[in-house]
Coordinates of C-alpha atoms in Angstrom, one line a residue:
X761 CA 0.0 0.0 0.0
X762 CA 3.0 2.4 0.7
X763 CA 4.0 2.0 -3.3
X764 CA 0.3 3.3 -3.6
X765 CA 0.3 6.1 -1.5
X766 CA 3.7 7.4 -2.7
X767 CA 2.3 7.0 -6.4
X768 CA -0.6 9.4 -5.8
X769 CA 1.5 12.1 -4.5
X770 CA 2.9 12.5 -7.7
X771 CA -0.1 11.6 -9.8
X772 CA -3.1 13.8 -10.3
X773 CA -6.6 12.9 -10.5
X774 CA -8.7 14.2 -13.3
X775 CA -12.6 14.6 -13.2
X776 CA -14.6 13.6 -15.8
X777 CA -17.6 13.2 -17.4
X778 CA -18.9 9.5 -18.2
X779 CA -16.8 7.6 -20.8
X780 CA -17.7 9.3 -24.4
X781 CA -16.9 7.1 -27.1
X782 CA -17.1 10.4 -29.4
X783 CA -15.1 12.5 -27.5
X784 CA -11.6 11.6 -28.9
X785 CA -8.8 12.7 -31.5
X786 CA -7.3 9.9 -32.6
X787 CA -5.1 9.7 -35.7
X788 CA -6.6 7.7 -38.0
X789 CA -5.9 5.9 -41.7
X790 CA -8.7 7.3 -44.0
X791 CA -9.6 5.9 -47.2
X792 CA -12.5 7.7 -49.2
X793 CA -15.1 7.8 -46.9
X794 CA -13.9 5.0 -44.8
X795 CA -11.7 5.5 -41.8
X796 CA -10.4 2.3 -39.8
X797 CA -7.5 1.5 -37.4
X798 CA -5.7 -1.4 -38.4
X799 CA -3.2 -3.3 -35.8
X800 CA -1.0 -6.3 -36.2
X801 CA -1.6 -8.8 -33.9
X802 CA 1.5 -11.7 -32.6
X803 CA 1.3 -15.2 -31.4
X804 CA 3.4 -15.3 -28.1
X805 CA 6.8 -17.4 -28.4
X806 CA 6.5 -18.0 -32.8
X807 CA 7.6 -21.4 -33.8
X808 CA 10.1 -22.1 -35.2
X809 CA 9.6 -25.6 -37.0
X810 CA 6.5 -28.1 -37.7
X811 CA 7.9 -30.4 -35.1
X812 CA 9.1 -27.7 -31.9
X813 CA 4.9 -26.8 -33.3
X814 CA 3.5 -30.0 -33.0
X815 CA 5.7 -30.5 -28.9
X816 CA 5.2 -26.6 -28.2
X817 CA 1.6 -26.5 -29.0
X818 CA 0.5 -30.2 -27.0
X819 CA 2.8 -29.1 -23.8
X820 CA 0.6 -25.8 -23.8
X821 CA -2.5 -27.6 -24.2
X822 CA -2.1 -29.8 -21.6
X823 CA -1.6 -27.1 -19.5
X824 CA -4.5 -25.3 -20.8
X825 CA -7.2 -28.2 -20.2
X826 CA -5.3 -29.3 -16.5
X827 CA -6.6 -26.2 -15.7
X828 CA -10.0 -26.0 -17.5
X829 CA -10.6 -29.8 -15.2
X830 CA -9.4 -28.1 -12.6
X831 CA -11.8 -25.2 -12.7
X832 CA -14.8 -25.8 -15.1
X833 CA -16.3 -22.6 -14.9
X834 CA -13.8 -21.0 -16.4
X835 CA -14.7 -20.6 -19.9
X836 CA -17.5 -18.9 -18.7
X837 CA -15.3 -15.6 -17.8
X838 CA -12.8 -16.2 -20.7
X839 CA -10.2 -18.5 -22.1
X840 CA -7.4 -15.8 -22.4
X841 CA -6.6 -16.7 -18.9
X842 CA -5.9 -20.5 -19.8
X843 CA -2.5 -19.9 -20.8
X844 CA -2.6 -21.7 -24.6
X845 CA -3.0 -20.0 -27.7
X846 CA -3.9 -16.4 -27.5
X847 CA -3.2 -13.3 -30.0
X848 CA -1.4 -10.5 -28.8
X849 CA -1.6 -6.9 -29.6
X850 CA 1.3 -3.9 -29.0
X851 CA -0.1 -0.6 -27.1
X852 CA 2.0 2.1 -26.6
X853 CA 0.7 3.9 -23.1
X854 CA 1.5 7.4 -21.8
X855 CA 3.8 10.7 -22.5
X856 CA 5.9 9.8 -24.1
X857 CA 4.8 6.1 -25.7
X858 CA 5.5 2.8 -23.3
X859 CA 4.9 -0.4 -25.3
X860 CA 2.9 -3.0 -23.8
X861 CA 2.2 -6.3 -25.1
X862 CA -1.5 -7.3 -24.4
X863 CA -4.0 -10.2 -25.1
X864 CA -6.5 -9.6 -27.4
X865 CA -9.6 -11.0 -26.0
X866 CA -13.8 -10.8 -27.4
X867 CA -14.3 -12.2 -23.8
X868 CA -13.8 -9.5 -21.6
X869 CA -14.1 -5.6 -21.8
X870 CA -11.8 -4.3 -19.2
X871 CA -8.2 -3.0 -20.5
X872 CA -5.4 -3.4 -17.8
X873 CA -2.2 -3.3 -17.7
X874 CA 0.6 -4.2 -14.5
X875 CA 1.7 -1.1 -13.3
X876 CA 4.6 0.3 -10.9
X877 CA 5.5 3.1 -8.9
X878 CA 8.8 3.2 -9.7
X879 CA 10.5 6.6 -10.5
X880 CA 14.1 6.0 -10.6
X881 CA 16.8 2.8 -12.0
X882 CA 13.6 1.2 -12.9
X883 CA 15.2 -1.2 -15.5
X884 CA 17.5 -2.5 -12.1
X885 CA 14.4 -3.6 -10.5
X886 CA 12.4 -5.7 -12.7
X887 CA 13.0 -6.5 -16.8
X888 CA 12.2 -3.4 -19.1
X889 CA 8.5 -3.2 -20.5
X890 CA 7.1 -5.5 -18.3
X891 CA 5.1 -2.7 -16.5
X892 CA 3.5 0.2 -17.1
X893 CA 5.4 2.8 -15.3
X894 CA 2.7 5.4 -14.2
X895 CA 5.2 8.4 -13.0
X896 CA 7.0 8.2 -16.2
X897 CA 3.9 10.0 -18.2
X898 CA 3.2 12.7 -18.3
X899 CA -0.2 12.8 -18.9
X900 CA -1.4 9.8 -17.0
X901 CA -4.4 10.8 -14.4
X902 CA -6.6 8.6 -12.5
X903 CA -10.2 8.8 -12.4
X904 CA -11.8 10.0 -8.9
X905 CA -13.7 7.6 -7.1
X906 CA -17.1 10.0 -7.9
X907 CA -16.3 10.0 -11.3
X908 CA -19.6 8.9 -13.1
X909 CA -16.8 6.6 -15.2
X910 CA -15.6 4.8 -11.8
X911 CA -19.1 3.2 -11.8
X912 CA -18.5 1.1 -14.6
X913 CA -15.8 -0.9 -12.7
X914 CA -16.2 -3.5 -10.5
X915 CA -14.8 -1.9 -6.8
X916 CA -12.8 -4.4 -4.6
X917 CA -14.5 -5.2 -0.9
X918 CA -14.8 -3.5 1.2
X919 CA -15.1 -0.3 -0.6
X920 CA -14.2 3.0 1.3
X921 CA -15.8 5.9 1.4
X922 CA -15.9 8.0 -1.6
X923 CA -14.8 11.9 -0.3
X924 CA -15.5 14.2 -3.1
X925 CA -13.9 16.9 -1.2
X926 CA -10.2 14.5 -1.0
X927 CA -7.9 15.4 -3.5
X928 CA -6.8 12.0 -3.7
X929 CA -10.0 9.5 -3.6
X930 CA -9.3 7.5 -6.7
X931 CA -11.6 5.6 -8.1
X932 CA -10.4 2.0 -7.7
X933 CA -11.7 -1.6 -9.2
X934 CA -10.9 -5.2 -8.7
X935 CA -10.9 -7.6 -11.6
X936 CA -11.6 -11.1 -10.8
X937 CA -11.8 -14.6 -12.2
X938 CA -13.5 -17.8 -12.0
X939 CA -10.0 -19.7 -10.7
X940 CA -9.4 -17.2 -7.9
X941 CA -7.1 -14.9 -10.0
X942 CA -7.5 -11.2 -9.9
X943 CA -6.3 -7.8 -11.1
X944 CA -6.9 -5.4 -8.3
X945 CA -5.9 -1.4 -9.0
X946 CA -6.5 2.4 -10.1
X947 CA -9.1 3.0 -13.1
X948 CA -6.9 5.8 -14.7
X949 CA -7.1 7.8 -18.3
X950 CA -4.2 8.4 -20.7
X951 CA -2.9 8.9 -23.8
X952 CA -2.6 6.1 -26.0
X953 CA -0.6 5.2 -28.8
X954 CA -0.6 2.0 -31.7
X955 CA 1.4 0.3 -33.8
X956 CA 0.0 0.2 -37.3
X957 CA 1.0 -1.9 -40.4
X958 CA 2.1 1.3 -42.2
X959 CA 4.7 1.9 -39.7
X960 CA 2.9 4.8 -37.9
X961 CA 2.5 5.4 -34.2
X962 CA -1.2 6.5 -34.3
X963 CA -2.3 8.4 -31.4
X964 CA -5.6 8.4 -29.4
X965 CA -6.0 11.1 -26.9
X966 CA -7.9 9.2 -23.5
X967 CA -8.3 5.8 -22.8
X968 CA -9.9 4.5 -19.9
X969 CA -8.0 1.6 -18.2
X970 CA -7.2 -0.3 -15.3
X971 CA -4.1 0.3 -13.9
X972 CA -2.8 -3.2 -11.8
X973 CA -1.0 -2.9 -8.8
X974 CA -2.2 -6.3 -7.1
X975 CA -2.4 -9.0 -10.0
X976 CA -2.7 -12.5 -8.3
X977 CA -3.1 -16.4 -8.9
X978 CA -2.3 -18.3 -12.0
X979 CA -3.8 -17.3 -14.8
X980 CA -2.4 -13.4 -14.6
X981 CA 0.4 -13.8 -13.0
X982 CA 2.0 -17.3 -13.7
X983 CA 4.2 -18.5 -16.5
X984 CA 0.8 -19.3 -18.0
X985 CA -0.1 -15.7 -18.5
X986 CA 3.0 -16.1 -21.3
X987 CA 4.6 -12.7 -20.5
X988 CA 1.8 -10.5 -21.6
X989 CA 1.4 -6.9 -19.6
X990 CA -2.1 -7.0 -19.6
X991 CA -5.5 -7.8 -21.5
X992 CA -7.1 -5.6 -24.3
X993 CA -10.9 -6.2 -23.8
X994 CA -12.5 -6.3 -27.1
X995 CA -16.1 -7.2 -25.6
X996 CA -19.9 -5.5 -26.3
X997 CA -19.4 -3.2 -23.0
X998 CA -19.1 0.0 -22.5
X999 CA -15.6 -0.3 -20.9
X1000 CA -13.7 -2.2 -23.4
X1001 CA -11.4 -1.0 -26.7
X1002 CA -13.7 -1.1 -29.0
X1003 CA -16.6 0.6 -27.6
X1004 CA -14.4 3.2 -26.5
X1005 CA -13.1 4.3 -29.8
X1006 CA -16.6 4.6 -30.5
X1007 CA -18.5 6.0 -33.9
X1008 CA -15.9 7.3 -35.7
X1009 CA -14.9 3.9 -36.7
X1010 CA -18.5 3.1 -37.7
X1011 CA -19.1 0.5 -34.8
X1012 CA -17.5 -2.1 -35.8
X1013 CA -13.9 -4.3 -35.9
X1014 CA -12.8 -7.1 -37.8
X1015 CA -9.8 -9.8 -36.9
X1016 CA -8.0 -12.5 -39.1
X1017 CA -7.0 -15.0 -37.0
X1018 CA -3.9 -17.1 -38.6
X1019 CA -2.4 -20.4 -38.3
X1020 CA 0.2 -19.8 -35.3
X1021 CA 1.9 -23.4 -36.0
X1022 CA 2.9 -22.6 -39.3
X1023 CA 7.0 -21.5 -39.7
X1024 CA 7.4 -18.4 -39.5
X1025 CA 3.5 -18.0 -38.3
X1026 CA 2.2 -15.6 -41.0
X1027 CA 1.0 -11.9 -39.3
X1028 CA -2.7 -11.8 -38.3
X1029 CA -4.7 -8.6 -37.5
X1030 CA -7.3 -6.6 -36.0
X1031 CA -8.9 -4.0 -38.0
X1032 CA -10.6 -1.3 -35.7
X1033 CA -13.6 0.3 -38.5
X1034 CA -13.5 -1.4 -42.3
X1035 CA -11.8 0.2 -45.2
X1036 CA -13.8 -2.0 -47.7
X1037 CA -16.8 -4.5 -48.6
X1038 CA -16.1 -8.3 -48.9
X1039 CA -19.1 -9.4 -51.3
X1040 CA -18.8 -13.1 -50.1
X1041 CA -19.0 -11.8 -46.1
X1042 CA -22.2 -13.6 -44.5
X1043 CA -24.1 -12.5 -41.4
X1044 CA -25.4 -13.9 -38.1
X1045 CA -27.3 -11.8 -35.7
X1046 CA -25.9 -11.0 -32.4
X1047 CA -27.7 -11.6 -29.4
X1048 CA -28.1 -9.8 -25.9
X1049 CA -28.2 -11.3 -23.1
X1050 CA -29.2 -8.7 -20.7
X1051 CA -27.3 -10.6 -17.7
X1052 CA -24.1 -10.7 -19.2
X1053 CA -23.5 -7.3 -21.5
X1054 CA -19.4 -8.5 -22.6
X1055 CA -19.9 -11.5 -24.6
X1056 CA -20.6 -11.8 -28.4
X1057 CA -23.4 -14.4 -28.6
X1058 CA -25.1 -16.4 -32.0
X1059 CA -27.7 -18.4 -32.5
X1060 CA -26.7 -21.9 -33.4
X1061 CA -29.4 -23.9 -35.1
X1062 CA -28.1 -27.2 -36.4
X1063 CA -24.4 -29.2 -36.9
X1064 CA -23.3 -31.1 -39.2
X1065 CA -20.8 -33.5 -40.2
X1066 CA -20.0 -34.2 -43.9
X1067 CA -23.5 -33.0 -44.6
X1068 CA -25.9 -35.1 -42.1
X1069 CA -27.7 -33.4 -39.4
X1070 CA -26.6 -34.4 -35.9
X1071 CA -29.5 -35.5 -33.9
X1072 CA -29.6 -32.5 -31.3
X1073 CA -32.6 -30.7 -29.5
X1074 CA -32.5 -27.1 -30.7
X1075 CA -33.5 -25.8 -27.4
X1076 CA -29.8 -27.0 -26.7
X1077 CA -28.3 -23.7 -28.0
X1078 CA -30.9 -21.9 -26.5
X1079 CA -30.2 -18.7 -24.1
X1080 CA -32.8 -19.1 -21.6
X1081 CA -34.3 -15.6 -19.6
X1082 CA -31.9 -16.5 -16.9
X1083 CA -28.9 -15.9 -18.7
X1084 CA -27.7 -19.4 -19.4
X1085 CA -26.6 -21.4 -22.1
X1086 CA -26.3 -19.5 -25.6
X1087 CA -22.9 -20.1 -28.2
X1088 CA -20.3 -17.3 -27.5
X1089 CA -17.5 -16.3 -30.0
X1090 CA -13.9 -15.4 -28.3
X1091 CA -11.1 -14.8 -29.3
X1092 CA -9.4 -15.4 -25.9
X1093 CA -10.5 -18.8 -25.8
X1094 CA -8.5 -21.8 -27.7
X1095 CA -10.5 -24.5 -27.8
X1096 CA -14.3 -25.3 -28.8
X1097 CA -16.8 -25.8 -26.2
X1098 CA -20.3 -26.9 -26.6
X1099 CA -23.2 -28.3 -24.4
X1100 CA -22.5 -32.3 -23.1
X1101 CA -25.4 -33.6 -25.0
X1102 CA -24.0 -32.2 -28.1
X1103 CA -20.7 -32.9 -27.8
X1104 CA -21.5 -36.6 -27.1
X1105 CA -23.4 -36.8 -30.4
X1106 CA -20.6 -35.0 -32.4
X1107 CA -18.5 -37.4 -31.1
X1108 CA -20.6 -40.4 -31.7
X1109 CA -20.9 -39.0 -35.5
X1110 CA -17.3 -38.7 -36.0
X1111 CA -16.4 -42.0 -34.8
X1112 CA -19.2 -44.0 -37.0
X1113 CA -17.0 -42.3 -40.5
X1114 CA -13.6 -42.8 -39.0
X1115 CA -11.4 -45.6 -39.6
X1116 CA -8.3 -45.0 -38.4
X1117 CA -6.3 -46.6 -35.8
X1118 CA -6.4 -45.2 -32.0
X1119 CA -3.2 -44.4 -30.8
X1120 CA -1.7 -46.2 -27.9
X1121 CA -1.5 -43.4 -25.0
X1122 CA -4.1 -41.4 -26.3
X1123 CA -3.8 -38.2 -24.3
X1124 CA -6.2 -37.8 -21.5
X1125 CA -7.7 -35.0 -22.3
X1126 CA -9.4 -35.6 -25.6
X1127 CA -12.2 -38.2 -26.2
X1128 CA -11.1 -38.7 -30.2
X1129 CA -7.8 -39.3 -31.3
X1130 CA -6.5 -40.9 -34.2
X1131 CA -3.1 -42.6 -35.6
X1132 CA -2.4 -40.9 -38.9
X1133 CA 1.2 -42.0 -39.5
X1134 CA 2.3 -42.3 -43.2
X1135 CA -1.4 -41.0 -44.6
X1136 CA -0.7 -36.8 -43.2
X1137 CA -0.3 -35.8 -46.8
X1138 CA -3.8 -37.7 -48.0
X1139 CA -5.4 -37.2 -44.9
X1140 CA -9.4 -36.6 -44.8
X1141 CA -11.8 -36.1 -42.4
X1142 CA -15.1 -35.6 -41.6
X1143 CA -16.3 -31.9 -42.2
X1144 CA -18.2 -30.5 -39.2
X1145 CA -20.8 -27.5 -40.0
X1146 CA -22.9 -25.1 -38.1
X1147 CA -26.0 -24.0 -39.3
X1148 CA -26.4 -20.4 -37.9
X1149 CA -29.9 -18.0 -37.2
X1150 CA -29.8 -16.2 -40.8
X1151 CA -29.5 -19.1 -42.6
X1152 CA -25.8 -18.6 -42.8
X1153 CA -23.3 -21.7 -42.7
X1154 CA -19.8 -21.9 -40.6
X1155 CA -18.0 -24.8 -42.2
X1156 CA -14.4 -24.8 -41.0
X1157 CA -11.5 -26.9 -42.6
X1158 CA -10.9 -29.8 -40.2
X1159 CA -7.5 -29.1 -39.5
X1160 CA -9.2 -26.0 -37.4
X1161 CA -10.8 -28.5 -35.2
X1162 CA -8.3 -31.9 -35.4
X1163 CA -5.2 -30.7 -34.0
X1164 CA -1.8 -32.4 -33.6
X1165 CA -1.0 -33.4 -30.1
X1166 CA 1.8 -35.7 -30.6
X1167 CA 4.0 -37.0 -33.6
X1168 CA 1.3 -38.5 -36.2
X1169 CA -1.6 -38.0 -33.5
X1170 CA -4.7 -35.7 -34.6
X1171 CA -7.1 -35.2 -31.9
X1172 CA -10.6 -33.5 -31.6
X1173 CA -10.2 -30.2 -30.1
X1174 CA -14.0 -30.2 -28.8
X1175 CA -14.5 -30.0 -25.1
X1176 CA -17.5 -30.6 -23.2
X1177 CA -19.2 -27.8 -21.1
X1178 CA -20.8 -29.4 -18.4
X1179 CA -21.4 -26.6 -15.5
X1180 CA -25.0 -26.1 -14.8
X1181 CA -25.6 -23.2 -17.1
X1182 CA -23.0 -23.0 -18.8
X1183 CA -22.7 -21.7 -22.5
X1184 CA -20.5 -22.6 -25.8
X1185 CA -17.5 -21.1 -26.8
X1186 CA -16.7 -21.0 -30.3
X1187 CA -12.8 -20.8 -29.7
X1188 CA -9.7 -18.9 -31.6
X1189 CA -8.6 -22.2 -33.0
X1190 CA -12.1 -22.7 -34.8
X1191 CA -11.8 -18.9 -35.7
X1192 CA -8.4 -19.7 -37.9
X1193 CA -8.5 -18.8 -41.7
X1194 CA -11.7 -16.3 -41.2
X1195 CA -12.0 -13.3 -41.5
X1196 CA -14.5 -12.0 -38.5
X1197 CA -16.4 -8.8 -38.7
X1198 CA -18.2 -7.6 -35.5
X1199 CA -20.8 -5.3 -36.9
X1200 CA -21.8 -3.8 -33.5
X1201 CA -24.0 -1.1 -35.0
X1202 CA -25.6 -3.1 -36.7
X1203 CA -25.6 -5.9 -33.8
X1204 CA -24.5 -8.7 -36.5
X1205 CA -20.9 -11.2 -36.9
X1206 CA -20.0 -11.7 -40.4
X1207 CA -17.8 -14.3 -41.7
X1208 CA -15.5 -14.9 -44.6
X1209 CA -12.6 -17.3 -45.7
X1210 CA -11.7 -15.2 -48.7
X1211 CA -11.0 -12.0 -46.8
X1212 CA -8.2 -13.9 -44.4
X1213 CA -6.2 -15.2 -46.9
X1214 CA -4.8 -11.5 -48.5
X1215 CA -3.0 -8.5 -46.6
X1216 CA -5.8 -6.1 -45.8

């Protein structure tokens, strides 16, 4: 508390009105009538041959599903804090610019970044960039604690007393997750800065954040967390990136999710606006779900595999008026999870057109592997579709949901969700080789395999 105490003695606090998505100058790339921000986004620790991929990728998996069995609710906050798989995103913080490398995650809507009080020989201390150094800016404020912005935090227990006549009463938040972990600080403003594709440093003038002090427990402060500073919370509310940049990018953000086991993993990115029209882009409907205000939900109608109807209740993928159940898409998340009932009937169908050998040692996590040594170059399998509300089709290649756990061993990379209201996660790894459009305005998700393929 003493780093605290000696940080807002040299920090001031600016009032302000709630968060305005408007009110903003950023530096933007135009194009006609278009304007759009458009952001490279990494793979943590690139690859940097098919077989390091194929070890790399199952020793992260492993990890990542040890921990989903260990706390089953937590792809119901999001999978960015599993430790496997996740895009990353560089944001340049403060006067003048700190980089900052942060997950990019549909899941949540909180930014936040680790921060330190540290004024002097910070570099001694702990490794460069791997904290946001808050007396280093100088434009960096925090938000006071009557701030009508401090209400859209979540405030850490038990909450003080607000003085509106204390200089110093900062509006502070607490962050927390299903596994315990948390990210426990200042909500603050500054200026913000990006790394664009045409080289630029683009600039945008106040961004509301959370600025960490106490991160704690192991998805946000372990080796899992994969050296990211923070999380960049792409979600639906009113907190997160995206909302915040507001109108002027016409309400809406598209990603291109690449394969990250490919050598060298090609660049993927995040496109803040749209600087053109893909013709072949088709649409779902986004739902709300008035309970939970973050997450992107669709309306999944039927699957398929190679064609054939699975025999599944629709009401399975229903969102019920409590809040439960629905089909999520995040970006945070690696894997695929859908209902038990359906998952079991997926499997069944994939198992009836398979005939390949099982592999001795299967790994314990996956219900479905197969042998496929000495057949990888000829190898086909079953195509799995999703029929959509909108009468719109998802119908990923299979090597976005058979994934290579071992040498010549493909597994399913379905999970099961089977907490008691619990909804599906269409995961980052089913994502790979589409182009996604959030249409946020316009409360639809397109989807398109011809607009990842080219340099946007």
């Amino acid at each position: 508390m003493l780093v605290i105490i000696i940080l807002l003695t040299f920090i001031h606090i600016c009032h302000s009105a709630v968060i305005n998505p408007n009110n903003h100058h950023s530096a933007v790339i135009s194009s006609g009538d278009h304007h759009f921000l458009k952001l490279p986004l990494h793979h943590i620790n690139p690859l940097q041959t098919p077989s390091d991929a194929v070890i790399s990728d199952s020793a992260r998996l492993s990890v990542l599903l040890a921990t989903l069995h260990r706390h089953p609710n937590l792809p119901l906050t999001s999978g960015a804090y599993a430790g496997a798989g996740q895009y990353f995103v560089t944001l340049h913080l403060g006067t003048p610019p700190q980089p900052l490398l942060l997950i990019a995650d549909t899941g949540s809507d909180l930014i936040w970044v680790a921060c330190s009080a540290c004024r002097n020989d910070c570099n001694a201390t702990r490794p460069p960039h791997s904290a946001f150094l808050a007396r280093h800016s100088g434009s960096f404020c925090l938000h006071h604690c009557y701030d009508p912005a401090c209400r859209l935090v979540p405030k850490p227990r038990p909450v003080g007393a607000c003085n509106i006549t204390r200089l110093h009463s900062p509006c502070r938040y607490e962050y927390s997750y299903a596994d315990g972990s948390i990210t426990n600080g200042f909500f603050a403003k500054e200026t913000t800065s990006f790394n664009s594709t045409t080289g630029k440093l683009l600039q945008h003038d106040s961004l509301a954040f959370g600025c960490g002090f106490k991160i704690s427990g192991p998805s946000v402060s372990g080796p899992s967390f994969n050296g990211a500073q923070g999380v960049m919370g792409l979600g639906r509310g009113p907190i997160s990136f995206v909302t915040q940049l507001g109108r002027r990018f016409g309400d809406k953000f598209s990603y291109c999710l690449k394969d990250y086991t490919v050598a060298p993993p090609p660049t993927s990115y995040l496109m803040i606006g749209t600087n053109d029209r893909n013709p072949k882009m088709r649409y779902t409907p986004l739902t709300t779900n008035p309970l939970s205000s973050t997450f992107y939900y669709i309306g999944v109608q039927n699957v398929y595999v190679d064609n054939v109807k699975v025999r599944i209740s629709p009401s399975v993928w229903d969102l019920d008026k409590m809040g439960n159940g629905g089909t999520i898409v995040d970006s945070g998340t690696t894997l695929t999870f859908l209902p038990d009932i359906a998952y079991r009937r997926i499997l069944t169908a994939f198992r009836r057109r398979v005939n390949l050998p099982i592999p001795e040692g299967s790994p314990p996590n996956f219900d479905l592997c197969y042998n496929v040594s000495g057949i990888n170059q000829r190898l086909s399998l079953p195509k799995l579709s999703f029929k959509l509300v909108g009468n719109s089709v998802f119908s990923p290649p299979f090597g976005n949901y058979f994934i290579d756990t071992a040498e010549d061993v493909k597994c399913l990379a379905l999970q099961p969700v089977t907490s008691p209201g619990g909804f599906s996660v269409i995961g980052n790894l089913m994502q790979q080789g589409f182009l996604f459009e959030f249409d946020i305005g316009r409360s639809r998700l397109g989807f398109s395999r011809s607009g990842c393929s080219k340099s946007r």
